[in-house]
CSV table of C-alpha atoms and ligand atoms in Angstrom, one decimal:
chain,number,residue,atom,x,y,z
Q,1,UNK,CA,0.0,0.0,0.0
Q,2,UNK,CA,1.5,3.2,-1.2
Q,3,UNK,CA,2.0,6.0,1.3
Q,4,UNK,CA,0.5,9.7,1.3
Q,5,UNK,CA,1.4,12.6,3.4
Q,6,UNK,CA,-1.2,15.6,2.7
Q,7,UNK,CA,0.0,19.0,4.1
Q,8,UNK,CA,-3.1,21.4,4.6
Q,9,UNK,CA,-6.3,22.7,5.0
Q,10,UNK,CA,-9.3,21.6,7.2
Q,11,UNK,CA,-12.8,23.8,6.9
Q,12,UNK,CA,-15.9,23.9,8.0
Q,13,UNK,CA,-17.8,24.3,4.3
Q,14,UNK,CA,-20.9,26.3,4.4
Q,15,UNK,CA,-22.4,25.9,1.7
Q,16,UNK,CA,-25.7,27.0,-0.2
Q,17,UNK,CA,-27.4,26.4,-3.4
Q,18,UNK,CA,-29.3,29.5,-5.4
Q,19,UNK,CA,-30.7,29.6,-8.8
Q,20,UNK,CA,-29.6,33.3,-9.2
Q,21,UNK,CA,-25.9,34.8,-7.6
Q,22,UNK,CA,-26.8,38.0,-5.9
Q,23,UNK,CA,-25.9,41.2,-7.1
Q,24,UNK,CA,-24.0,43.8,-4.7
Q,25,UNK,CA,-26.7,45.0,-2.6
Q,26,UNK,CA,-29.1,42.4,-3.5
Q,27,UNK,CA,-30.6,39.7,-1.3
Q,28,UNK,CA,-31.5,36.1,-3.0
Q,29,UNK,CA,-33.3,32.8,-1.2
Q,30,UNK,CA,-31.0,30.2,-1.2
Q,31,UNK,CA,-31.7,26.9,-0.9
Q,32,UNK,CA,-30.3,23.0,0.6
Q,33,UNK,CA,-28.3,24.9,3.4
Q,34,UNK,CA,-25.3,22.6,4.7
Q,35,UNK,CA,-22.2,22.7,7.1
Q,36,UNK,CA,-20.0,19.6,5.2
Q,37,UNK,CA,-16.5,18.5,6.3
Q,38,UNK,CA,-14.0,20.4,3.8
Q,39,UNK,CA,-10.6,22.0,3.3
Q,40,UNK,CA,-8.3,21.1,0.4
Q,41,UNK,CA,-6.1,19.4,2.9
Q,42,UNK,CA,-8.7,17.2,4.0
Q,43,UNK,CA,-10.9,16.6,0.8
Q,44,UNK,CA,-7.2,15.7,-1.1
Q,45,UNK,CA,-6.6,13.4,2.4
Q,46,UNK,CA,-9.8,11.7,2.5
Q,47,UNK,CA,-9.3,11.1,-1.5
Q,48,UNK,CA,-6.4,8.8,-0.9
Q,49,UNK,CA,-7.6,7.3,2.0
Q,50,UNK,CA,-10.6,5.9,0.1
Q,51,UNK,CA,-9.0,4.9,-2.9
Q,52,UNK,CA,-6.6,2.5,-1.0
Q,53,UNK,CA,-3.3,4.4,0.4
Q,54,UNK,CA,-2.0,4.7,3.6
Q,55,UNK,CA,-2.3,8.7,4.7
Q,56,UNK,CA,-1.6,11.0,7.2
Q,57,UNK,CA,-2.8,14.6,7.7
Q,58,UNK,CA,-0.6,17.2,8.6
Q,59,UNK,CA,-2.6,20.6,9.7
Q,60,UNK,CA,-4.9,21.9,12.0
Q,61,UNK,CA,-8.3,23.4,13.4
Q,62,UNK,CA,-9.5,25.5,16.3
Q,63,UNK,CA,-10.8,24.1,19.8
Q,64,UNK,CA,-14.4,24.8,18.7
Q,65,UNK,CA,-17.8,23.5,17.4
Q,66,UNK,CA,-16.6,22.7,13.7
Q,67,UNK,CA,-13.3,21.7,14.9
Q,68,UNK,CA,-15.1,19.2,16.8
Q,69,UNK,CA,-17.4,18.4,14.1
Q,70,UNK,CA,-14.2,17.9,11.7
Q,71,UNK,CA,-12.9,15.8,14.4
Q,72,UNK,CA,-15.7,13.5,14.5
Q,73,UNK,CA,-15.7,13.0,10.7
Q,74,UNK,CA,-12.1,12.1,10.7
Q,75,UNK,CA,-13.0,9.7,13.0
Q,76,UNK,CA,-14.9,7.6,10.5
Q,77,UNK,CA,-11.9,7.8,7.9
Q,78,UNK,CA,-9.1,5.4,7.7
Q,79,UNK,CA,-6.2,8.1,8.5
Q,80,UNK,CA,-3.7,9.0,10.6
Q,81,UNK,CA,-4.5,12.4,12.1
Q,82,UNK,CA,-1.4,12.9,14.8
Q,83,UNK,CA,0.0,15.7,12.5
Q,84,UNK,CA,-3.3,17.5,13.7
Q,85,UNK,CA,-3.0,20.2,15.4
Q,86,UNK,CA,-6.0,21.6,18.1
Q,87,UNK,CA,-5.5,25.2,18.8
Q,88,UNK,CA,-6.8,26.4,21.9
Q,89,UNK,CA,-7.4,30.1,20.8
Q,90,UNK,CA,-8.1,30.2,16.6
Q,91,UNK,CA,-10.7,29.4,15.2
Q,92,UNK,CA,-11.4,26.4,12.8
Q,93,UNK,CA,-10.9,27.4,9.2
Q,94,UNK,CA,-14.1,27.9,6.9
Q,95,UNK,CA,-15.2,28.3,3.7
Q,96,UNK,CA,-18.5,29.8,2.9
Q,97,UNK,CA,-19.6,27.7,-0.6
Q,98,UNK,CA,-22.5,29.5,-2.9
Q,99,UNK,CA,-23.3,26.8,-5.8
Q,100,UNK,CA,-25.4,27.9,-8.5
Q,101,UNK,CA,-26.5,25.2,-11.4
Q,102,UNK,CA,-23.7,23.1,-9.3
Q,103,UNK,CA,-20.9,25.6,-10.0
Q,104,UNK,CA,-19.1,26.6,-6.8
Q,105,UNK,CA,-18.2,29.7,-5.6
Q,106,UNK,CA,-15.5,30.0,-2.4
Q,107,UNK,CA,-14.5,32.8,0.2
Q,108,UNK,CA,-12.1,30.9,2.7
Q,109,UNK,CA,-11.7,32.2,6.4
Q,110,UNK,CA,-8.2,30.4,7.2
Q,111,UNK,CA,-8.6,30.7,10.8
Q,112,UNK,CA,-6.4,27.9,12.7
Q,113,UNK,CA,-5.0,26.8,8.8
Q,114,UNK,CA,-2.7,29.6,9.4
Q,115,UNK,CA,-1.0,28.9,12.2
Q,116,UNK,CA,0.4,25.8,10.6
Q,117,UNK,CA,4.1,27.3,10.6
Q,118,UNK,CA,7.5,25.9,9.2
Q,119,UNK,CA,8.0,25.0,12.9
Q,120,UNK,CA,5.0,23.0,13.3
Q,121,UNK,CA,6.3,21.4,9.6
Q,122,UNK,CA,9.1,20.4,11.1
Q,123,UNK,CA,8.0,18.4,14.5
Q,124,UNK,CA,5.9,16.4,11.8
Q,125,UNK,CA,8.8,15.8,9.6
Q,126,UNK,CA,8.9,12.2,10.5
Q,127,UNK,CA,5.4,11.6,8.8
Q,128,UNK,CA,6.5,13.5,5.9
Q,129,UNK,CA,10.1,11.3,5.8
Q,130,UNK,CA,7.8,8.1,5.8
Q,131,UNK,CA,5.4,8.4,3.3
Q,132,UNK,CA,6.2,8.3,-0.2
Q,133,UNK,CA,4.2,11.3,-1.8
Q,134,UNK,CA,3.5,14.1,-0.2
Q,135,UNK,CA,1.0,16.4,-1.3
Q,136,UNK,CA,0.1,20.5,-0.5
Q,137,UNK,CA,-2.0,23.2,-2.0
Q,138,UNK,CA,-2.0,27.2,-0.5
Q,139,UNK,CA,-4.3,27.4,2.1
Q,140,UNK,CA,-1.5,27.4,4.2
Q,141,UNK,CA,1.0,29.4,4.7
Q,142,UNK,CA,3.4,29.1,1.3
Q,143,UNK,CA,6.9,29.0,3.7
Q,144,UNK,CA,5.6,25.5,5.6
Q,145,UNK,CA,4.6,23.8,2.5
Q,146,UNK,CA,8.5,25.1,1.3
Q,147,UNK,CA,9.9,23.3,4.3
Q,148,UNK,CA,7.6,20.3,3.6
Q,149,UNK,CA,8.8,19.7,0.2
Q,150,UNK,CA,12.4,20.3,1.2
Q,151,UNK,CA,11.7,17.5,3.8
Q,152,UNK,CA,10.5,15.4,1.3
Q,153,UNK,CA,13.0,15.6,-1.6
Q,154,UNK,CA,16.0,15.5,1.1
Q,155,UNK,CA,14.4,12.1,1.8
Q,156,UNK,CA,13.5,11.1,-2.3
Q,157,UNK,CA,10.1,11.6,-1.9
Q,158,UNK,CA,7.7,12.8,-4.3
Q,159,UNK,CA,6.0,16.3,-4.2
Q,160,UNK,CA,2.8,16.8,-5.8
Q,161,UNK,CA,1.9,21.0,-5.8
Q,162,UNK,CA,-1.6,22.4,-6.2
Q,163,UNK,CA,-0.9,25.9,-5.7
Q,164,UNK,CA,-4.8,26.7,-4.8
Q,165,UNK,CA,-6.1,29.7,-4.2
Q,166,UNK,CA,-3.4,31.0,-6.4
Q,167,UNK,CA,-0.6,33.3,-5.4
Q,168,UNK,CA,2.7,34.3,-6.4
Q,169,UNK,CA,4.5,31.3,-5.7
Q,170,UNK,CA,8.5,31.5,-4.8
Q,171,UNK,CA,11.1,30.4,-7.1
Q,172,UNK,CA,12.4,28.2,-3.8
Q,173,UNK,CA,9.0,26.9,-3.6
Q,174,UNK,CA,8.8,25.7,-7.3
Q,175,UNK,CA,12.3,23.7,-7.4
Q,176,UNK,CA,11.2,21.2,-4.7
Q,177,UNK,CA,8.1,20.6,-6.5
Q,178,UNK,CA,7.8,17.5,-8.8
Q,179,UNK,CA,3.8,17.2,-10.1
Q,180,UNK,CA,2.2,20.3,-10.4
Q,181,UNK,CA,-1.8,20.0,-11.0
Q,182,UNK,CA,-4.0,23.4,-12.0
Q,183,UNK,CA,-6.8,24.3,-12.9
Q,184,UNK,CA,-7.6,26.6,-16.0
Q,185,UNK,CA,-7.6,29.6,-14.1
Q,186,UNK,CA,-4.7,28.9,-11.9
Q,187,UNK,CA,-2.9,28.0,-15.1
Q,188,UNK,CA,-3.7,31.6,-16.4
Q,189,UNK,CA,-2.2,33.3,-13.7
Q,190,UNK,CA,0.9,31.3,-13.5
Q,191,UNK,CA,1.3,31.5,-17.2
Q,192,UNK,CA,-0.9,34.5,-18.8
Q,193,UNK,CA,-2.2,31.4,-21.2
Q,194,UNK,CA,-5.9,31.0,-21.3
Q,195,UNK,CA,-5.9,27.1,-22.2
Q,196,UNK,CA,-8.8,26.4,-24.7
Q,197,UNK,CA,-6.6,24.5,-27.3
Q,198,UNK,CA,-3.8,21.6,-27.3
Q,199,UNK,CA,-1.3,24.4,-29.1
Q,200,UNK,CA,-2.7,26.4,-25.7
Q,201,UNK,CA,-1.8,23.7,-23.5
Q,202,UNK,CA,1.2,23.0,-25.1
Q,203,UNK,CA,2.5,26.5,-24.9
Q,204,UNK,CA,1.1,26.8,-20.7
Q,205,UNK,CA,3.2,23.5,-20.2
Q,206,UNK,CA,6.2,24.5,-21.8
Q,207,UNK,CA,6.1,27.5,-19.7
Q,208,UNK,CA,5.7,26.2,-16.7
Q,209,UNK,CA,8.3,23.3,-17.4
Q,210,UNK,CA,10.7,26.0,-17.4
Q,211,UNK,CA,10.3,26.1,-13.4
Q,212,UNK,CA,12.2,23.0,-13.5
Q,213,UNK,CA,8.7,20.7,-13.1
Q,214,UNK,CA,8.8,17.6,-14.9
Q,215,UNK,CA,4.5,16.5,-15.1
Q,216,UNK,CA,2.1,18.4,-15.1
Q,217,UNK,CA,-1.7,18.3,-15.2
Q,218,UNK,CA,-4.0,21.4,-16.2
Q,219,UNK,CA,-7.7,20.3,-15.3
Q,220,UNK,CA,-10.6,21.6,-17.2
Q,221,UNK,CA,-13.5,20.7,-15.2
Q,222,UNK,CA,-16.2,18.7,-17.0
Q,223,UNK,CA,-14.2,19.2,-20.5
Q,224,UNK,CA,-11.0,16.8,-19.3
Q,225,UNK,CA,-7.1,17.5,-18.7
Q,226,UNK,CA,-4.4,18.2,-20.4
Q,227,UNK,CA,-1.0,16.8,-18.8
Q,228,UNK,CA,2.4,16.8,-20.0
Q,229,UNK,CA,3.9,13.1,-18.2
Q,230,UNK,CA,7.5,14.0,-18.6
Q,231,UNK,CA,7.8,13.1,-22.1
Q,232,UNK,CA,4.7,14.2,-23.9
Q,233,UNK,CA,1.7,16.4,-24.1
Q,234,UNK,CA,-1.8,14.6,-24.1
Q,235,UNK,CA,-5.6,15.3,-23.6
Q,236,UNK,CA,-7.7,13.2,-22.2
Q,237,UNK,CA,-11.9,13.8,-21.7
Q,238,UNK,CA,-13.4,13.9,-18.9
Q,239,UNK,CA,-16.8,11.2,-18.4
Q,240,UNK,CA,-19.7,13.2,-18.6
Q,241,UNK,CA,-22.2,12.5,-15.7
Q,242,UNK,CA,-25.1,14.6,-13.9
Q,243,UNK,CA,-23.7,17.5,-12.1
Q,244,UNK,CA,-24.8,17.8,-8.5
Q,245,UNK,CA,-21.9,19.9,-6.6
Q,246,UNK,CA,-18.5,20.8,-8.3
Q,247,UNK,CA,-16.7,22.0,-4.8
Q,248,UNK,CA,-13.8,19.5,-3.8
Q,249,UNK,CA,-13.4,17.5,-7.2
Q,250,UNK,CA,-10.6,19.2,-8.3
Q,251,UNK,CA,-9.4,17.8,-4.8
Q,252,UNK,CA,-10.5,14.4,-5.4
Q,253,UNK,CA,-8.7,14.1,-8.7
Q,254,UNK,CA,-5.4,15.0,-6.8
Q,255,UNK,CA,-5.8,12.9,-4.1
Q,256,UNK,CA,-6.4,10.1,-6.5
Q,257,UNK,CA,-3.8,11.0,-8.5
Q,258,UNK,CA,-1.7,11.2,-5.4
Q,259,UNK,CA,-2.6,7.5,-4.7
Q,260,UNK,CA,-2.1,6.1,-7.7
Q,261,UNK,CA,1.1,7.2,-8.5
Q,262,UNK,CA,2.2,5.7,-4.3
Q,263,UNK,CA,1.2,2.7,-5.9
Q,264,UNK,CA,3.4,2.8,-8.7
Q,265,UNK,CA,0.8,3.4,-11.6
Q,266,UNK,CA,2.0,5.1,-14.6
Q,267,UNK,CA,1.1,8.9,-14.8
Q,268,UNK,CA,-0.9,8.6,-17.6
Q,269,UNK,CA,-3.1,5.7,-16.0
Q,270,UNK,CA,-3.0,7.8,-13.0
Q,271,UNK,CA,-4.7,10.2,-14.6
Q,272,UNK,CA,-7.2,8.6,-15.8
Q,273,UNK,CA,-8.0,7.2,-12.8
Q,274,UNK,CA,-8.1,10.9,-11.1
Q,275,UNK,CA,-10.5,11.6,-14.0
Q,276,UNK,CA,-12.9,9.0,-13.0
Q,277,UNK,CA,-12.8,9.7,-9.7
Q,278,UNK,CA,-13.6,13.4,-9.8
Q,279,UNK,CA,-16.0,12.7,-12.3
Q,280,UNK,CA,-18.0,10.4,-9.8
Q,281,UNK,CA,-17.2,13.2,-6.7
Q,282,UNK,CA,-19.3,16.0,-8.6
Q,283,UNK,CA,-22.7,13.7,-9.0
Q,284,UNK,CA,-22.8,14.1,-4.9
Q,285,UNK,CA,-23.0,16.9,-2.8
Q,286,UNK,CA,-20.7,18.2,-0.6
Q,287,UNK,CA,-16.7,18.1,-0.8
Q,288,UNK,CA,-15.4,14.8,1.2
Q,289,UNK,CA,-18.7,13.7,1.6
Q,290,UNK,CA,-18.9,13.0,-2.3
Q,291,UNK,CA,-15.6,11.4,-2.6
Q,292,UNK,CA,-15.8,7.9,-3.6
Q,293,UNK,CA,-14.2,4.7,-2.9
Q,294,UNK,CA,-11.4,2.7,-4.4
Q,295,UNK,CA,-14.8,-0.3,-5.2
Q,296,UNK,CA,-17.0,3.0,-6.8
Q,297,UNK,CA,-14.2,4.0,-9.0
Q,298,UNK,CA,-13.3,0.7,-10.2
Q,299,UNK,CA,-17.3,-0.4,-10.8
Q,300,UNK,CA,-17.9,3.2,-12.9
Q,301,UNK,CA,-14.2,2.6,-14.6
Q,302,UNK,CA,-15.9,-1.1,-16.1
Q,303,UNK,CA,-16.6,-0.9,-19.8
T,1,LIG,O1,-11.5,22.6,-3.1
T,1,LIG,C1,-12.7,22.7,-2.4
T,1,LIG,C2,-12.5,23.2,-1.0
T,1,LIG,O2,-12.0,24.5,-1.1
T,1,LIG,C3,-13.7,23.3,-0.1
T,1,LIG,O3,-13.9,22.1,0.6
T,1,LIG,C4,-13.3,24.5,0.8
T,1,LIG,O4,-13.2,24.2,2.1
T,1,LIG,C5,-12.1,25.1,0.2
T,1,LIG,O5,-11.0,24.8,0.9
């Protein structure tokens, strides 16, 4: 059984449906109100947890109702959570979700996600040093994911970067990273590229191979990915199914991806796995609530 280490969030998601976005100074009704287990920490953690590896969860939350709540969710997971921190006097992270026609929309509160330092990275380095792939995005602050990944190559692991919600992102940073997955607007600001064609994609990964990455995924949502697997550029579509709740399957292709690639798979097949996967985590609601297992995946990947 490979090995994952996920460095990152954990949020309370509350989230609401509404057939129309409000306008500044407007009021809408919403509807299908929820508070769901979230955080791209814990969505990409829970990912590979379900699809088969052995993970551990490095970040933390506050000493308060939703920290509590996340607590209990955990719980039910198979995961190890010592690299979770309880903070006595920050509050647990949120993220209040509007979805409209399943489309998500996200303003995060990082609340005890920031106070996940380098020094708190570094009395965990033991979990990063075991595992095999280690996985962060940037809900956390950029210079502990930096010492992460510094852990991790030191010790030959393998880094996978999902540098969301975007930012400028160090030149440091980007030599310790090994995968890098974005999404189409991520992929804009890193590369000023809006990715609609191969030629597009082919230009953004060039670009962005310059940082000294070797794979690379660009995700498009329900339209597929294109990903550059060291040696080639290649597009591959994504399964259309019957959308229900977008938030967290960008996270549930990564975690998959993350756990296919512990367990030796090719990238390419790894990616098409992650494809599956996602594709199954938007026809549910909620972020880890919707992820699916490692029998789902395989039953919706049968011809
Ligand atoms: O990627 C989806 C996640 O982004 C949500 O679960 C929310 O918590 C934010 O972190």
């Amino acid at each position: 059984m490979g090995k994952v280490c996920v460095i990152g969030s954990l949020n309370m998601d509350l989230s609401i449906m509404t057939t129309k976005m409000p306008q500044a100074g407007e009021t809408v009704m919403g509807s299908d109100f929820q508070m769901l287990p979230g955080g791209k920490g814990l969505n990409q953690a829970i990912a590979a947890a379900r699809l088969g590896s052995e993970v551990s969860l490095i970040g933390a939350i506050g000493a308060d109702a939703f920290g509590q709540a996340l607590q209990a969710f955990l719980q039910t997971e198979k995961l190890a959570c010592t690299g979770l921190q309880i903070h006595p006097e920050v509050a647990t992270g949120t993220a209040t979700i509007i979805l409209e026609q399943g489309e998500n929309r996200i303003i995060i509160y990082p609340g005890a996600n920031a106070t996940v330092t380098p020094e708190v990275v570094r009395t965990q380095r033991t979990l990063v040093q075991a595992s095999d792939i280690i996985v962060a995005q940037l809900e956390i602050p950029q210079a502990s994911i930096e010492v992460a990944f510094q852990i991790a190559k030191s010790a030959q692991k393998v880094t996978i970067f999902n540098p969301a919600p975007i930012q400028k992102v160090s030149e440091t940073l980007w030599t310790v990273v090994d995968i890098l997955v974005v999404n189409e607007s991520e992929c804009q600001q890193l590369t000023g590229i809006q990715v609609s064609t191969f030629g597009d994609a082919e230009q953004a990964i060039a670009k962005l191979r310059l940082l000294g990455i070797k794979q690379i995924v660009i995700t498009l949502g329900g339209n597929g990915v294109y990903f550059h697997d060291g040696n080639h550029c290649e597009f591959r579509p994504a399964q259309k199914v019957p959308v229900v709740d977008t938030t967290g399957a960008g996270d549930t292709f990564i975690g998959a991806l993350a756990s296919a690639i512990s367990e030796k798979m090719a990238f390419s097949q790894a990616v098409e796995y992650a494809i599956q996967a996602s594709a199954l985590a938007v026809t549910k609601r909620g972020a880890a609530t919707a992820i699916p297992t490692q029998t789902e995946v395989m039953e919706f990947m049968q011809p």
